């Protein structure tokens, strides 16, 4: 009888230990091999306007991957995109969207940062027609690949509330050089 009670209590303690091992501090966190990231989403209401302005979710990412310490965050830049959608056949509604830039900081091997750059819609003038660039804003920015010689980011530049977008890869070399490449989807991928 004594042995049965001992096994019973060992089983109960083990069960409680595994079932109560829940993380109380809930933080959106992405972990990959040798990296730590923290994503923070918020809305910025800094743009003052007498009109109703739609703000995109702002993000802030602080990540350590290998030898790199990579930080990037979105910030509203004070510019707005104005659209006139057709609603109920009247077409007189006006919608204002707040635009944003991305601030990128990269340090390597615990040294002082070697990249500190504000990425703006104007950086993509070579790819987006001049007469249309004012209709687009940065809608997505994320780190996609890190090697010993470069860091690759994916950027989407879109018209607000549409699926009309340009996709880019921003490659930052180990020496701090930037290279923007347009991502063109092949017909076989569609």
Coordinates of N, CA and C in Angstrom, one line a residue:
X1 N 0.8 -1.2 0.0 CA 0.0 0.0 0.0 C 0.9 1.3 0.0
X2 N 1.9 1.2 0.7 CA 2.8 2.4 0.8 C 3.5 2.7 -0.6
X3 N 3.8 1.7 -1.3 CA 4.4 1.9 -2.6 C 3.4 2.5 -3.6
X4 N 2.2 2.1 -3.5 CA 1.2 2.6 -4.4 C 1.0 4.1 -4.2
X5 N 1.0 4.5 -2.9 CA 0.8 5.9 -2.6 C 2.0 6.7 -3.1
X6 N 3.2 6.2 -2.9 CA 4.4 6.9 -3.4 C 4.4 7.1 -4.9
X7 N 4.0 6.1 -5.7 CA 3.9 6.2 -7.1 C 2.8 7.2 -7.5
X8 N 1.7 7.1 -6.8 CA 0.6 8.0 -7.0 C 1.0 9.5 -6.8
X9 N 1.7 9.8 -5.7 CA 2.1 11.2 -5.5 C 3.2 11.6 -6.5
X10 N 4.1 10.7 -6.8 CA 5.1 11.1 -7.9 C 4.4 11.4 -9.2
X11 N 3.4 10.7 -9.6 CA 2.7 10.9 -10.8 C 1.9 12.3 -10.7
X12 N 1.3 12.6 -9.6 CA 0.6 13.8 -9.4 C 1.5 15.0 -9.4
X13 N 2.6 14.9 -8.8 CA 3.6 16.0 -8.8 C 4.2 16.2 -10.2
X14 N 4.5 15.2 -10.9 CA 5.0 15.3 -12.3 C 3.9 15.9 -13.2
X15 N 2.7 15.5 -13.0 CA 1.6 16.1 -13.8 C 1.4 17.5 -13.5
X16 N 1.4 17.9 -12.3 CA 1.2 19.3 -11.9 C 2.4 20.2 -12.4
X17 N 3.6 19.6 -12.4 CA 4.8 20.3 -12.8 C 4.7 20.7 -14.3
X18 N 4.2 19.7 -15.1 CA 4.2 19.9 -16.6 C 3.0 20.7 -16.9
X19 N 1.8 20.6 -16.3 CA 0.6 21.3 -16.7 C 0.7 22.8 -16.2
X20 N 1.4 23.1 -15.1 CA 1.5 24.4 -14.6 C 2.7 25.2 -15.1
X21 N 3.4 24.6 -16.1 CA 4.5 25.3 -16.6 C 4.1 26.2 -17.8
X22 N 3.2 27.1 -17.5 CA 2.7 28.0 -18.6 C 3.3 29.4 -18.4
X23 N 3.7 30.0 -19.5 CA 4.4 31.2 -19.5 C 3.4 32.3 -19.1
X24 N 3.6 33.1 -18.1 CA 2.6 34.1 -17.6 C 2.9 35.4 -18.4
X25 N 4.1 35.7 -18.8 CA 4.4 36.9 -19.4 C 4.2 36.8 -20.9
X26 N 3.1 37.1 -21.5 CA 2.8 36.9 -22.9 C 3.3 38.0 -23.7
X27 N 4.3 37.8 -24.5 CA 4.9 38.7 -25.4 C 5.0 38.1 -26.8
X28 N 4.7 38.9 -27.8 CA 4.8 38.3 -29.2 C 6.3 38.2 -29.4
X29 N 6.8 37.0 -29.6 CA 8.2 36.8 -29.7 C 8.5 35.8 -30.8
X30 N 9.5 36.0 -31.6 CA 9.9 35.1 -32.7 C 11.3 34.7 -32.4
X31 N 11.5 33.4 -32.3 CA 12.9 32.9 -32.0 C 13.3 31.9 -33.1
X32 N 14.4 32.1 -33.6 CA 15.0 31.2 -34.6 C 16.4 30.9 -34.0
X33 N 17.1 30.0 -34.7 CA 18.4 29.6 -34.3 C 19.3 30.9 -34.0
X34 N 19.8 31.0 -32.8 CA 20.7 32.1 -32.5 C 20.1 33.5 -32.7
X35 N 18.8 33.7 -32.4 CA 18.2 35.0 -32.6 C 17.1 35.2 -31.5
X36 N 16.9 36.5 -31.2 CA 15.9 36.9 -30.3 C 15.2 38.1 -30.9
X37 N 13.9 38.1 -31.0 CA 13.1 39.2 -31.6 C 12.0 39.6 -30.7
X38 N 11.6 40.8 -30.9 CA 10.4 41.3 -30.2 C 9.7 42.2 -31.1
X39 N 8.4 41.9 -31.4 CA 7.6 42.7 -32.3 C 6.6 43.5 -31.4
X40 N 6.5 44.8 -31.7 CA 5.6 45.6 -30.9 C 4.7 46.3 -31.9
X41 N 3.4 46.2 -31.8 CA 2.5 46.9 -32.7 C 1.8 48.0 -32.0
X42 N 1.6 49.1 -32.6 CA 0.9 50.2 -32.0 C 0.4 51.1 -33.1
X43 N -0.5 52.0 -32.8 CA -1.0 53.0 -33.7 C -0.5 54.4 -33.3
X44 N 0.0 55.1 -34.2 CA 0.5 56.5 -33.9 C -0.6 57.5 -34.3
X45 N -0.9 58.4 -33.5 CA -1.9 59.4 -33.8 C -1.3 60.8 -33.9
X46 N -0.1 60.9 -34.3 CA 0.6 62.1 -34.3 C 0.2 63.1 -35.4
X47 N -0.4 62.5 -36.5 CA -0.9 63.4 -37.6 C -2.1 64.1 -37.2
X48 N -2.0 65.4 -37.2 CA -3.2 66.3 -36.8 C -3.9 66.7 -38.1
X49 N -5.2 66.4 -38.1 CA -6.0 66.7 -39.3 C -7.4 66.9 -38.9
X50 N -8.1 67.8 -39.6 CA -9.5 68.0 -39.4 C -10.3 66.8 -40.0
X51 N -9.7 66.0 -40.8 CA -10.3 64.9 -41.4 C -10.0 63.6 -40.6
X52 N -10.8 62.6 -40.8 CA -10.5 61.3 -40.2 C -9.4 60.6 -41.0
X53 N -8.3 60.3 -40.3 CA -7.2 59.7 -40.9 C -7.1 58.2 -40.5
X54 N -6.9 57.3 -41.4 CA -6.7 55.9 -41.1 C -5.2 55.7 -41.0
X55 N -4.8 55.2 -39.8 CA -3.4 54.9 -39.5 C -3.1 53.4 -39.6
X56 N -2.0 53.1 -40.2 CA -1.5 51.7 -40.3 C -1.0 51.3 -38.9
X57 N -1.0 50.0 -38.6 CA -0.3 49.6 -37.4 C 1.2 49.8 -37.5
X58 N 1.8 50.4 -36.5 CA 3.2 50.7 -36.5 C 3.9 49.5 -35.8
X59 N 5.1 49.2 -36.2 CA 5.8 48.0 -35.7 C 7.2 48.4 -35.2
X60 N 7.7 47.7 -34.3 CA 9.1 47.8 -33.9 C 9.7 46.5 -33.7
X61 N 10.8 46.2 -34.3 CA 11.4 44.9 -34.2 C 12.9 45.1 -33.7
X62 N 13.2 44.3 -32.7 CA 14.6 44.4 -32.2 C 15.1 42.9 -32.1
X63 N 16.1 42.6 -33.0 CA 16.4 41.2 -33.1 C 18.0 41.0 -33.1
X64 N 18.4 40.0 -32.5 CA 19.8 39.6 -32.6 C 19.9 38.3 -33.4
X65 N 20.6 38.3 -34.5 CA 20.7 37.1 -35.3 C 22.2 37.0 -35.6
X66 N 22.8 35.9 -35.1 CA 24.2 35.7 -35.3 C 25.0 36.8 -34.7
X67 N 25.9 37.5 -35.5 CA 26.7 38.6 -35.1 C 26.0 39.9 -35.2
X68 N 24.8 40.0 -35.8 CA 24.1 41.2 -36.0 C 23.1 41.6 -35.0
X69 N 23.0 42.8 -34.6 CA 21.9 43.4 -33.8 C 21.1 44.3 -34.8
X70 N 19.9 43.8 -35.1 CA 19.1 44.5 -36.1 C 17.8 45.1 -35.4
X71 N 17.6 46.4 -35.7 CA 16.5 47.1 -35.1 C 15.8 47.8 -36.3
X72 N 14.5 47.7 -36.4 CA 13.8 48.5 -37.4 C 12.4 48.8 -36.8
X73 N 11.9 50.0 -37.2 CA 10.6 50.4 -36.7 C 10.0 51.3 -37.8
X74 N 8.6 51.3 -37.8 CA 7.9 52.2 -38.7 C 7.5 53.5 -37.9
X75 N 7.6 54.6 -38.6 CA 7.2 55.9 -38.1 C 6.4 56.6 -39.1
X76 N 5.3 57.2 -38.6 CA 4.5 58.1 -39.5 C 5.4 59.3 -39.9
X77 N 5.3 59.7 -41.2 CA 6.1 60.7 -41.7 C 5.4 62.1 -41.9
X78 N 4.1 62.1 -41.6 CA 3.4 63.4 -41.7 C 2.7 63.5 -43.1
X79 N 3.0 62.6 -44.0 CA 2.4 62.6 -45.4 C 1.1 61.8 -45.3
X80 N 0.2 62.2 -46.2 CA -1.1 61.4 -46.3 C -1.4 61.1 -47.8
X81 N -2.0 60.0 -48.0 CA -2.5 59.6 -49.3 C -4.0 59.8 -49.2
X82 N -4.6 60.5 -50.2 CA -6.0 60.8 -50.3 C -6.6 60.0 -51.4
X83 N -7.7 59.3 -51.0 CA -8.4 58.5 -52.1 C -9.8 58.9 -52.1
X84 N -10.5 58.7 -53.3 CA -11.9 59.0 -53.5 C -12.6 57.8 -54.0
X85 N -12.9 56.8 -53.1 CA -13.6 55.6 -53.5 C -15.0 55.9 -53.9
X86 N -15.6 55.0 -54.7 CA -17.0 55.1 -55.2 C -17.8 54.3 -54.1
X87 N -18.7 55.0 -53.5 CA -19.5 54.4 -52.4 C -21.0 54.7 -52.7
X88 N -21.8 53.7 -52.8 CA -23.2 53.9 -53.1 C -23.5 54.7 -54.3
X89 N -22.6 54.7 -55.3 CA -22.8 55.3 -56.6 C -22.5 56.8 -56.5
X90 N -22.2 57.4 -55.4 CA -22.0 58.8 -55.3 C -20.6 59.3 -55.6
X91 N -19.6 58.5 -55.1 CA -18.2 58.8 -55.4 C -17.7 60.1 -54.8
X92 N -18.3 60.6 -53.7 CA -17.8 61.8 -53.1 C -17.2 61.7 -51.7
X93 N -16.9 60.4 -51.4 CA -16.3 60.2 -50.1 C -14.8 60.4 -50.3
X94 N -14.1 60.9 -49.3 CA -12.7 61.1 -49.3 C -12.1 60.4 -48.1
X95 N -11.1 59.6 -48.3 CA -10.4 58.8 -47.2 C -9.0 59.2 -47.2
X96 N -8.4 59.5 -46.0 CA -7.1 59.9 -45.8 C -6.3 58.8 -45.1
X97 N -5.1 58.4 -45.6 CA -4.3 57.4 -45.0 C -3.0 58.0 -44.6
X98 N -2.5 57.7 -43.4 CA -1.2 58.2 -42.9 C -0.1 57.3 -43.5
X99 N 0.9 58.0 -44.0 CA 2.1 57.2 -44.6 C 3.1 57.0 -43.5
X100 N 4.0 56.1 -43.8 CA 5.1 55.8 -42.8 C 6.4 55.5 -43.5
X101 N 7.5 55.7 -42.8 CA 8.8 55.4 -43.2 C 9.3 54.3 -42.3
X102 N 10.4 53.6 -42.6 CA 11.0 52.6 -41.7 C 12.4 53.1 -41.4
X103 N 12.7 53.1 -40.1 CA 14.0 53.4 -39.6 C 14.8 52.1 -39.3
X104 N 15.9 51.9 -39.9 CA 16.7 50.7 -39.8 C 18.1 51.0 -39.2
X105 N 18.4 50.3 -38.1 CA 19.7 50.3 -37.4 C 20.3 48.9 -37.4
X106 N 21.5 48.8 -37.8 CA 22.2 47.5 -37.7 C 23.6 47.7 -37.1
X107 N 23.9 46.8 -36.1 CA 25.2 46.8 -35.5 C 25.8 45.4 -35.7
X108 N 27.1 45.2 -35.8 CA 27.7 43.9 -35.9 C 28.8 43.7 -34.9
X109 N 28.8 42.5 -34.4 CA 29.8 42.0 -33.4 C 29.9 43.0 -32.2
X110 N 28.7 43.4 -31.7 CA 28.6 44.3 -30.6 C 29.3 45.6 -30.7
X111 N 29.7 46.0 -31.9 CA 30.3 47.3 -32.2 C 29.2 48.4 -32.4
X112 N 29.7 49.6 -32.6 CA 28.8 50.7 -32.9 C 28.0 50.3 -34.2
X113 N 26.8 50.9 -34.3 CA 26.0 50.6 -35.5 C 26.7 51.1 -36.8
X114 N 26.7 50.2 -37.8 CA 27.3 50.6 -39.1 C 26.2 51.0 -40.1
X115 N 24.9 50.8 -39.8 CA 23.9 51.3 -40.6 C 22.8 52.0 -39.8
X116 N 22.5 53.2 -40.2 CA 21.4 53.9 -39.6 C 20.7 54.7 -40.8
X117 N 19.6 54.1 -41.2 CA 19.0 54.6 -42.4 C 17.5 54.7 -42.3
X118 N 16.9 55.8 -42.8 CA 15.5 55.9 -42.9 C 15.1 55.5 -44.3
X119 N 14.2 54.5 -44.4 CA 13.8 54.0 -45.7 C 12.4 54.7 -46.0
X120 N 12.4 55.4 -47.1 CA 11.2 56.2 -47.5 C 10.7 55.7 -48.9
X121 N 9.5 56.2 -49.2 CA 8.9 55.8 -50.5 C 9.8 56.4 -51.6
X122 N 10.5 57.5 -51.4 CA 11.3 58.1 -52.4 C 12.5 57.3 -52.8
X123 N 12.9 56.3 -52.0 CA 14.0 55.4 -52.3 C 13.6 54.5 -53.5
X124 N 12.3 54.4 -53.8 CA 11.8 53.5 -54.8 C 11.4 54.2 -56.1
X125 N 11.8 55.4 -56.3 CA 11.5 56.2 -57.5 C 12.0 55.6 -58.8
X126 N 13.0 54.8 -58.7 CA 13.5 54.1 -59.9 C 12.6 53.0 -60.4
X127 N 11.7 52.5 -59.5 CA 10.9 51.4 -59.9 C 9.4 51.8 -60.1
X128 N 9.0 52.8 -59.4 CA 7.5 53.2 -59.4 C 7.4 54.4 -60.3
X129 N 6.5 54.4 -61.3 CA 6.3 55.6 -62.2 C 6.2 56.9 -61.4
X130 N 6.8 58.0 -61.9 CA 6.8 59.3 -61.2 C 5.5 59.8 -60.9
X131 N 4.6 59.6 -61.9 CA 3.2 60.2 -61.7 C 2.3 59.4 -60.8
X132 N 2.8 58.2 -60.4 CA 2.0 57.3 -59.5 C 2.6 57.1 -58.1
X133 N 3.8 57.5 -57.9 CA 4.5 57.2 -56.6 C 3.7 57.9 -55.4
X134 N 3.1 59.0 -55.6 CA 2.4 59.7 -54.5 C 1.1 58.9 -54.1
X135 N 0.7 57.9 -54.8 CA -0.5 57.1 -54.4 C -0.1 55.9 -53.6
X136 N 1.2 55.6 -53.4 CA 1.7 54.4 -52.7 C 2.3 54.8 -51.4
X137 N 2.4 53.8 -50.5 CA 3.1 53.9 -49.2 C 3.7 52.6 -48.8
X138 N 4.6 52.6 -47.9 CA 5.2 51.3 -47.4 C 4.1 50.7 -46.5
X139 N 3.8 49.4 -46.9 CA 2.8 48.7 -46.2 C 3.3 47.5 -45.4
X140 N 4.5 47.0 -45.8 CA 5.0 45.9 -45.1 C 6.5 45.9 -45.2
X141 N 7.2 45.6 -44.1 CA 8.7 45.5 -44.1 C 9.0 44.4 -43.1
X142 N 9.8 43.4 -43.5 CA 10.2 42.4 -42.6 C 11.5 41.8 -43.0
X143 N 12.3 41.3 -42.1 CA 13.6 40.7 -42.3 C 13.3 39.2 -42.8
X144 N 13.9 38.8 -43.9 CA 13.7 37.5 -44.4 C 14.9 36.6 -44.4
X145 N 16.1 37.1 -44.4 CA 17.3 36.3 -44.5 C 18.5 37.0 -43.9
X146 N 19.3 36.3 -43.2 CA 20.5 36.8 -42.6 C 21.6 35.8 -42.8
X147 N 22.7 36.3 -43.5 CA 23.9 35.4 -43.7 C 25.1 36.2 -43.1
X148 N 26.2 35.6 -43.3 CA 27.4 36.3 -42.8 C 27.8 37.5 -43.6
X149 N 27.3 37.6 -44.9 CA 27.7 38.7 -45.8 C 26.6 39.7 -46.1
X150 N 25.3 39.4 -45.7 CA 24.2 40.3 -46.0 C 23.0 40.0 -45.1
X151 N 22.1 41.0 -45.1 CA 20.8 40.9 -44.5 C 19.8 41.3 -45.5
X152 N 18.8 40.4 -45.7 CA 17.7 40.7 -46.7 C 16.4 41.0 -46.0
X153 N 15.8 42.1 -46.5 CA 14.4 42.5 -46.1 C 13.5 42.4 -47.2
X154 N 12.2 42.1 -46.9 CA 11.1 42.1 -47.9 C 10.3 43.4 -47.6
X155 N 10.0 44.1 -48.7 CA 9.3 45.4 -48.6 C 8.1 45.4 -49.6
X156 N 6.9 45.7 -49.1 CA 5.8 45.9 -50.0 C 5.4 47.4 -50.0
X157 N 5.3 47.9 -51.2 CA 4.8 49.3 -51.4 C 3.5 49.2 -52.1
X158 N 2.4 49.6 -51.4 CA 1.0 49.4 -51.9 C 0.2 50.7 -51.9
X159 N -0.8 50.6 -52.8 CA -1.9 51.6 -52.7 C -2.7 51.2 -51.5
X160 N -3.1 52.1 -50.6 CA -3.9 51.8 -49.4 C -5.2 51.1 -49.8
X161 N -5.5 50.0 -49.0 CA -6.7 49.3 -49.1 C -6.9 48.6 -50.5
X162 N -5.8 48.3 -51.2 CA -5.9 47.6 -52.4 C -4.9 46.5 -52.4
X163 N -4.9 45.7 -53.4 CA -3.9 44.7 -53.6 C -2.9 45.1 -54.7
X164 N -2.9 46.3 -55.1 CA -2.0 46.9 -56.1 C -0.7 47.2 -55.4
X165 N 0.3 46.4 -55.6 CA 1.6 46.6 -54.8 C 2.8 46.3 -55.7
X166 N 3.9 46.8 -55.2 CA 5.2 46.5 -55.7 C 5.9 45.8 -54.6
X167 N 6.7 44.7 -55.0 CA 7.4 43.9 -54.0 C 8.9 44.1 -54.2
X168 N 9.6 44.3 -53.2 CA 11.1 44.5 -53.3 C 11.8 43.7 -52.3
X169 N 13.1 43.4 -52.6 CA 14.0 42.9 -51.6 C 15.1 44.0 -51.4
X170 N 15.3 44.3 -50.2 CA 16.3 45.3 -49.8 C 17.4 44.5 -49.2
X171 N 18.6 44.5 -49.8 CA 19.8 43.7 -49.4 C 20.8 44.7 -48.8
X172 N 21.2 44.5 -47.6 CA 22.2 45.3 -46.9 C 23.4 44.4 -46.8
X173 N 24.5 44.9 -47.4 CA 25.7 44.1 -47.4 C 26.5 44.3 -46.1
X174 N 27.4 43.4 -45.8 CA 28.2 43.5 -44.6 C 29.0 44.8 -44.5
X175 N 29.3 45.4 -45.7 CA 30.0 46.7 -45.7 C 29.1 47.9 -45.5
X176 N 27.7 47.6 -45.5 CA 26.8 48.7 -45.3 C 26.2 49.2 -46.5
X177 N 26.4 48.6 -47.7 CA 25.9 49.1 -48.9 C 24.4 48.5 -49.1
X178 N 23.6 49.4 -49.7 CA 22.2 49.0 -49.9 C 22.0 48.6 -51.4
X179 N 21.1 47.6 -51.6 CA 20.8 47.2 -53.0 C 19.3 46.9 -53.0
X180 N 18.5 47.6 -53.8 CA 17.1 47.4 -53.9 C 16.8 46.6 -55.2
X181 N 16.1 45.5 -55.1 CA 15.8 44.7 -56.2 C 14.3 44.5 -56.2
X182 N 13.7 44.7 -57.4 CA 12.2 44.5 -57.5 C 12.0 43.0 -57.6
X183 N 11.0 42.5 -56.8 CA 10.7 41.1 -56.9 C 9.6 40.9 -57.9
X184 N 9.9 40.2 -59.0 CA 8.9 40.0 -60.0 C 8.4 38.5 -59.9
X185 N 7.1 38.3 -59.8 CA 6.6 37.0 -59.7 C 6.5 36.4 -61.1
X186 N 7.0 35.1 -61.2 CA 6.9 34.4 -62.5 C 5.5 34.0 -62.7
X187 N 5.1 33.8 -64.0 CA 3.8 33.4 -64.3 C 3.5 32.0 -63.8
X188 N 4.5 31.2 -63.7 CA 4.3 29.8 -63.2 C 4.0 29.8 -61.7
X189 N 4.4 30.9 -61.0 CA 4.1 31.0 -59.6 C 2.7 31.5 -59.3
X190 N 2.0 32.0 -60.2 CA 0.7 32.6 -60.0 C -0.4 31.5 -59.9

